[in-house]
Amino acid sequence: MGRWQDMDLEELEEQYSPSRWSRRMDSESVIQAHIDVTTAALQERRRPGLLHIPCCTSPMEMGMGRSLTFIFLRTLLKVGDEHSDRGAEVMPMCLPVLCCAAFPVFVYIHGGYWQCLSKDASGFAAPALLSQGVAVVALGYDIAPKGHMDAMVLQVRRSLAFLVKQYHRIRGIYLCGHSAGAHLAAMVLSTDWTEFGVVPDIRGAVLALRSAGWSVSLLDLASVDHFDIIEKLSEETYVLTQVILNMIARS
């Protein structure tokens, strides 16, 4: 107790870093492995047999007449316009094939210590969820040093508001934030949506923080670390994947 008071800033940083506590590999290797896993999942979704539609704006346009079980549709939503002083934020979205009916949406906010990683490699959970009729969205934000904390929070809030305005058939939003993304997701849960002109129907969240005003359950997972706890969402049988699917089913 009190030993932290004797540490210099470099040692405190080392103690704070989640990568230091992985039992699978050393701190540098576990971060690279995490990047490799998410990037590999991104490349897997681009294999032959998957259909990519880059700029559709309506789920009705994409769902009609499609019947192949293992095809999903990918669209890029551009938040903002040429008159915005912030520029466009691009949001990848994967929709189940038959998306003319109402569908739940899983919104993932990546981690990376607010300084690295991106939305582009954040869709690794898509196959397991799409197969159950759940749409998947990866939110991005300007990481440091380009972005600062207030800007990051505003970006994820704006993106979620835009998503709701763009897609009127959403049947519940389910947030998932990893590491720094959990902080941003928690900030979303505390949003006063008055200024955004819409109130997203957020029905559940999986975070690494306590959220005031929400009913919270603690799930302690064994045999995983700070990184593969989220990487395994690509597996339909993974316990956390099942928790998310059951949360969606219950609501």
CSV table of C-alpha atoms in Angstrom, one decimal:
chain,number,residue,atom,x,y,z
A,1,MET,CA,0.0,0.0,0.0
A,2,GLY,CA,1.3,3.5,-0.9
A,3,ARG,CA,4.1,2.1,-3.0
A,4,TRP,CA,2.7,4.1,-6.0
A,5,GLN,CA,3.7,7.3,-4.3
A,6,ASP,CA,7.4,6.3,-4.6
A,7,MET,CA,7.2,5.6,-8.4
A,8,ASP,CA,8.3,7.9,-11.1
A,9,LEU,CA,6.0,8.7,-14.0
A,10,GLU,CA,7.6,6.1,-16.3
A,11,GLU,CA,7.1,3.3,-13.8
A,12,LEU,CA,3.5,4.4,-13.1
A,13,GLU,CA,2.8,4.3,-16.8
A,14,GLU,CA,4.2,0.8,-17.0
A,15,GLN,CA,2.1,-0.4,-14.1
A,16,TYR,CA,-1.0,1.2,-15.6
A,17,SER,CA,-0.6,-0.4,-19.0
A,18,PRO,CA,-3.0,-3.4,-19.5
A,19,SER,CA,-0.5,-5.0,-21.9
A,20,ARG,CA,1.9,-5.5,-19.0
A,21,TRP,CA,-0.5,-7.9,-17.3
A,22,SER,CA,-1.0,-10.4,-20.2
A,23,ARG,CA,0.1,-13.9,-19.3
A,24,ARG,CA,0.1,-15.1,-22.9
A,25,MET,CA,3.0,-13.0,-24.1
A,26,ASP,CA,5.1,-9.9,-23.4
A,27,SER,CA,3.6,-6.4,-23.5
A,28,GLU,CA,4.8,-5.5,-27.0
A,29,SER,CA,3.8,-8.8,-28.5
A,30,VAL,CA,0.3,-8.9,-27.1
A,31,ILE,CA,-0.5,-5.5,-28.7
A,32,GLN,CA,0.9,-6.6,-32.1
A,33,ALA,CA,-1.1,-9.8,-31.8
A,34,HIS,CA,-4.2,-7.9,-31.1
A,35,ILE,CA,-3.7,-5.8,-34.2
A,36,ASP,CA,-3.0,-8.9,-36.2
A,37,VAL,CA,-6.2,-10.6,-35.0
A,38,THR,CA,-8.4,-7.7,-35.9
A,39,THR,CA,-6.7,-7.1,-39.2
A,40,ALA,CA,-7.0,-10.7,-40.2
A,41,ALA,CA,-10.7,-10.6,-39.5
A,42,LEU,CA,-11.0,-7.6,-41.7
A,43,GLN,CA,-9.2,-9.4,-44.6
A,44,GLU,CA,-11.4,-12.5,-44.0
A,45,ARG,CA,-14.5,-10.5,-44.6
A,46,ARG,CA,-13.1,-9.5,-48.0
A,47,ARG,CA,-12.8,-13.0,-49.3
A,48,PRO,CA,-14.7,-14.2,-52.3
A,49,GLY,CA,-18.3,-14.8,-51.5
A,50,LEU,CA,-18.9,-11.7,-49.5
A,51,LEU,CA,-20.7,-8.8,-51.2
A,52,HIS,CA,-19.5,-5.2,-50.6
A,53,ILE,CA,-21.6,-2.2,-51.5
A,54,PRO,CA,-19.5,0.9,-50.7
A,55,CYS,CA,-21.9,3.8,-50.7
A,56,CYS,CA,-25.6,2.7,-50.2
A,57,THR,CA,-27.6,4.9,-47.9
A,58,SER,CA,-30.8,2.8,-47.5
A,59,PRO,CA,-31.2,-0.7,-46.0
A,60,MET,CA,-34.2,-1.1,-48.3
A,61,GLU,CA,-31.8,-0.7,-51.3
A,62,MET,CA,-29.5,-3.4,-50.0
A,63,GLY,CA,-31.9,-6.1,-48.7
A,64,MET,CA,-34.4,-6.6,-51.5
A,65,GLY,CA,-34.0,-9.8,-53.4
A,66,ARG,CA,-31.0,-11.1,-51.5
A,67,SER,CA,-31.1,-14.7,-50.2
A,68,LEU,CA,-27.6,-16.1,-49.9
A,69,THR,CA,-27.1,-17.0,-46.2
A,70,PHE,CA,-23.4,-16.1,-45.9
A,71,ILE,CA,-23.4,-12.8,-47.7
A,72,PHE,CA,-23.5,-9.6,-45.7
A,73,LEU,CA,-23.7,-6.1,-47.0
A,74,ARG,CA,-21.2,-3.3,-46.1
A,75,THR,CA,-21.9,0.3,-46.4
A,76,LEU,CA,-20.0,3.5,-45.4
A,77,LEU,CA,-22.0,6.2,-43.8
A,78,LYS,CA,-20.6,9.7,-44.1
A,79,VAL,CA,-21.4,11.9,-41.1
A,80,GLY,CA,-21.4,15.6,-41.9
A,81,ASP,CA,-21.1,17.4,-45.3
A,82,GLU,CA,-19.0,19.8,-47.2
A,83,HIS,CA,-20.3,22.7,-45.2
A,84,SER,CA,-19.2,21.2,-41.9
A,85,ASP,CA,-16.2,22.7,-40.2
A,86,ARG,CA,-15.3,19.3,-38.9
A,87,GLY,CA,-15.2,17.3,-42.1
A,88,ALA,CA,-16.9,14.0,-42.7
A,89,GLU,CA,-16.6,11.1,-40.3
A,90,VAL,CA,-17.0,7.7,-42.1
A,91,MET,CA,-18.7,4.9,-40.3
A,92,PRO,CA,-18.5,1.3,-41.6
A,93,MET,CA,-21.7,-0.6,-41.2
A,94,CYS,CA,-22.5,-4.3,-41.9
A,95,LEU,CA,-26.2,-5.2,-42.4
A,96,PRO,CA,-27.8,-8.7,-42.4
A,97,VAL,CA,-28.8,-9.7,-45.9
A,98,LEU,CA,-32.6,-9.5,-45.4
A,99,CYS,CA,-32.6,-6.1,-43.7
A,100,CYS,CA,-36.0,-4.8,-44.9
A,101,ALA,CA,-37.5,-5.7,-41.5
A,102,ALA,CA,-36.5,-3.9,-38.3
A,103,PHE,CA,-33.1,-5.0,-37.0
A,104,PRO,CA,-31.0,-4.6,-33.8
A,105,VAL,CA,-27.7,-2.8,-34.1
A,106,PHE,CA,-24.4,-3.6,-32.3
A,107,VAL,CA,-22.2,-0.5,-32.1
A,108,TYR,CA,-18.6,-1.1,-31.4
A,109,ILE,CA,-16.2,1.6,-30.2
A,110,HIS,CA,-12.5,0.6,-30.4
A,111,GLY,CA,-9.9,1.1,-27.8
A,112,GLY,CA,-6.2,1.9,-28.2
A,113,TYR,CA,-5.4,4.2,-25.2
A,114,TRP,CA,-7.1,7.0,-27.1
A,115,GLN,CA,-4.0,7.1,-29.3
A,116,CYS,CA,-4.1,4.2,-31.8
A,117,LEU,CA,-6.2,1.6,-33.6
A,118,SER,CA,-9.2,2.6,-35.8
A,119,LYS,CA,-12.7,1.7,-36.9
A,120,ASP,CA,-11.3,0.1,-40.0
A,121,ALA,CA,-10.2,-3.1,-38.2
A,122,SER,CA,-13.1,-3.0,-35.7
A,123,GLY,CA,-15.6,-5.3,-37.4
A,124,PHE,CA,-14.1,-8.6,-36.3
A,125,ALA,CA,-17.3,-9.5,-34.4
A,126,ALA,CA,-19.5,-9.0,-37.5
A,127,PRO,CA,-19.8,-12.6,-38.7
A,128,ALA,CA,-21.1,-14.1,-35.5
A,129,LEU,CA,-23.6,-11.3,-35.0
A,130,LEU,CA,-24.7,-11.0,-38.6
A,131,SER,CA,-25.6,-14.6,-38.7
A,132,GLN,CA,-28.1,-13.9,-36.0
A,133,GLY,CA,-29.7,-10.9,-37.8
A,134,VAL,CA,-27.8,-8.2,-35.9
A,135,ALA,CA,-26.3,-5.3,-37.8
A,136,VAL,CA,-22.8,-4.2,-36.9
A,137,VAL,CA,-21.5,-0.6,-36.8
A,138,ALA,CA,-17.9,0.4,-36.0
A,139,LEU,CA,-17.6,4.0,-34.7
A,140,GLY,CA,-14.4,6.0,-35.3
A,141,TYR,CA,-13.0,9.1,-33.7
A,142,ASP,CA,-9.9,11.3,-34.1
A,143,ILE,CA,-7.2,9.7,-31.9
A,144,ALA,CA,-4.6,11.8,-30.1
A,145,PRO,CA,-2.7,13.9,-30.8
A,146,LYS,CA,-5.0,15.1,-33.6
A,147,GLY,CA,-8.1,14.5,-31.4
A,148,HIS,CA,-8.6,15.6,-27.8
A,149,MET,CA,-11.0,14.1,-25.3
A,150,ASP,CA,-13.9,16.4,-25.8
A,151,ALA,CA,-13.7,16.1,-29.5
A,152,MET,CA,-13.7,12.3,-29.3
A,153,VAL,CA,-16.7,12.2,-27.1
A,154,LEU,CA,-18.6,14.6,-29.4
A,155,GLN,CA,-17.7,12.5,-32.5
A,156,VAL,CA,-19.1,9.3,-31.1
A,157,ARG,CA,-22.2,11.1,-30.0
A,158,ARG,CA,-22.7,12.7,-33.4
A,159,SER,CA,-22.1,9.4,-35.2
A,160,LEU,CA,-24.7,7.6,-33.1
A,161,ALA,CA,-27.3,10.4,-33.6
A,162,PHE,CA,-26.6,10.3,-37.3
A,163,LEU,CA,-27.0,6.5,-37.4
A,164,VAL,CA,-30.5,6.7,-35.8
A,165,LYS,CA,-31.6,9.5,-38.2
A,166,GLN,CA,-30.3,7.6,-41.2
A,167,TYR,CA,-31.8,4.2,-40.4
A,168,HIS,CA,-35.4,4.3,-39.3
A,169,ARG,CA,-35.8,0.5,-38.9
A,170,ILE,CA,-33.4,0.1,-36.0
A,171,ARG,CA,-34.8,-2.1,-33.3
A,172,GLY,CA,-32.6,-1.3,-30.3
A,173,ILE,CA,-28.9,-0.2,-30.1
A,174,TYR,CA,-26.4,-2.2,-28.1
A,175,LEU,CA,-23.1,-0.6,-27.3
A,176,CYS,CA,-19.8,-2.3,-26.9
A,177,GLY,CA,-16.7,-0.4,-25.9
A,178,HIS,CA,-13.2,-1.9,-25.4
A,179,SER,CA,-10.6,-0.2,-23.2
A,180,ALA,CA,-10.6,3.5,-24.2
A,181,GLY,CA,-13.7,2.8,-26.2
A,182,ALA,CA,-15.5,1.7,-23.0
A,183,HIS,CA,-14.9,5.2,-21.6
A,184,LEU,CA,-16.3,6.7,-24.8
A,185,ALA,CA,-19.3,4.4,-24.7
A,186,ALA,CA,-19.9,5.3,-21.0
A,187,MET,CA,-19.9,9.0,-22.1
A,188,VAL,CA,-22.6,8.1,-24.7
A,189,LEU,CA,-24.7,6.6,-22.0
A,190,SER,CA,-24.5,9.9,-20.1
A,191,THR,CA,-25.5,12.1,-23.1
A,192,ASP,CA,-28.2,14.8,-22.9
A,193,TRP,CA,-29.6,14.2,-26.4
A,194,THR,CA,-31.6,17.4,-26.6
A,195,GLU,CA,-29.1,19.2,-28.8
A,196,PHE,CA,-28.9,16.3,-31.2
A,197,GLY,CA,-32.6,16.2,-32.0
A,198,VAL,CA,-32.9,12.5,-31.5
A,199,VAL,CA,-32.9,10.0,-28.6
A,200,PRO,CA,-31.2,6.7,-29.6
A,201,ASP,CA,-32.9,3.6,-28.3
A,202,ILE,CA,-30.0,2.2,-26.4
A,203,ARG,CA,-31.1,-1.0,-24.7
A,204,GLY,CA,-27.8,-2.4,-23.4
A,205,ALA,CA,-24.1,-2.0,-23.2
A,206,VAL,CA,-21.0,-4.1,-22.7
A,207,LEU,CA,-18.3,-1.9,-21.1
A,208,ALA,CA,-15.2,-2.1,-19.0
A,209,LEU,CA,-16.5,0.8,-16.7
A,210,ARG,CA,-19.6,1.4,-14.0
A,211,SER,CA,-22.4,3.4,-15.6
A,212,ALA,CA,-24.4,5.6,-13.3
A,213,GLY,CA,-28.2,5.3,-13.7
A,214,TRP,CA,-28.0,1.9,-15.4
A,215,SER,CA,-28.6,-1.6,-14.1
A,216,VAL,CA,-25.1,-3.2,-14.2
A,217,SER,CA,-24.0,-6.8,-14.0
A,218,LEU,CA,-20.4,-7.9,-13.5
A,219,LEU,CA,-19.2,-10.8,-15.5
A,220,ASP,CA,-15.7,-12.1,-14.5
A,221,LEU,CA,-14.2,-14.0,-17.4
A,222,ALA,CA,-11.4,-16.5,-16.7
A,223,SER,CA,-8.5,-17.3,-19.0
A,224,VAL,CA,-8.6,-14.1,-21.0
A,225,ASP,CA,-6.7,-10.8,-20.9
A,226,HIS,CA,-7.3,-7.2,-21.8
A,227,PHE,CA,-7.0,-8.0,-25.5
A,228,ASP,CA,-8.4,-11.4,-26.3
A,229,ILE,CA,-11.5,-10.7,-24.1
A,230,ILE,CA,-12.7,-8.7,-27.1
A,231,GLU,CA,-11.0,-10.6,-29.9
A,232,LYS,CA,-13.0,-13.7,-29.2
A,233,LEU,CA,-16.3,-11.8,-30.1
A,234,SER,CA,-15.6,-13.2,-33.6
A,235,GLU,CA,-16.6,-16.7,-32.2
A,236,GLU,CA,-20.3,-17.3,-32.0
A,237,THR,CA,-19.9,-19.8,-29.1
A,238,TYR,CA,-17.8,-17.4,-27.0
A,239,VAL,CA,-19.4,-16.6,-23.7
A,240,LEU,CA,-19.4,-12.8,-24.2
A,241,THR,CA,-20.9,-13.2,-27.7
A,242,GLN,CA,-23.7,-15.2,-26.2
A,243,VAL,CA,-24.2,-12.6,-23.5
A,244,ILE,CA,-24.6,-10.0,-26.2
A,245,LEU,CA,-27.0,-12.1,-28.2
A,246,ASN,CA,-29.1,-13.0,-25.1
A,247,MET,CA,-29.2,-9.3,-24.1
A,248,ILE,CA,-30.6,-8.5,-27.5
A,249,ALA,CA,-33.1,-11.4,-27.4
A,250,ARG,CA,-34.4,-10.4,-24.0
A,251,SER,CA,-35.1,-6.8,-25.0
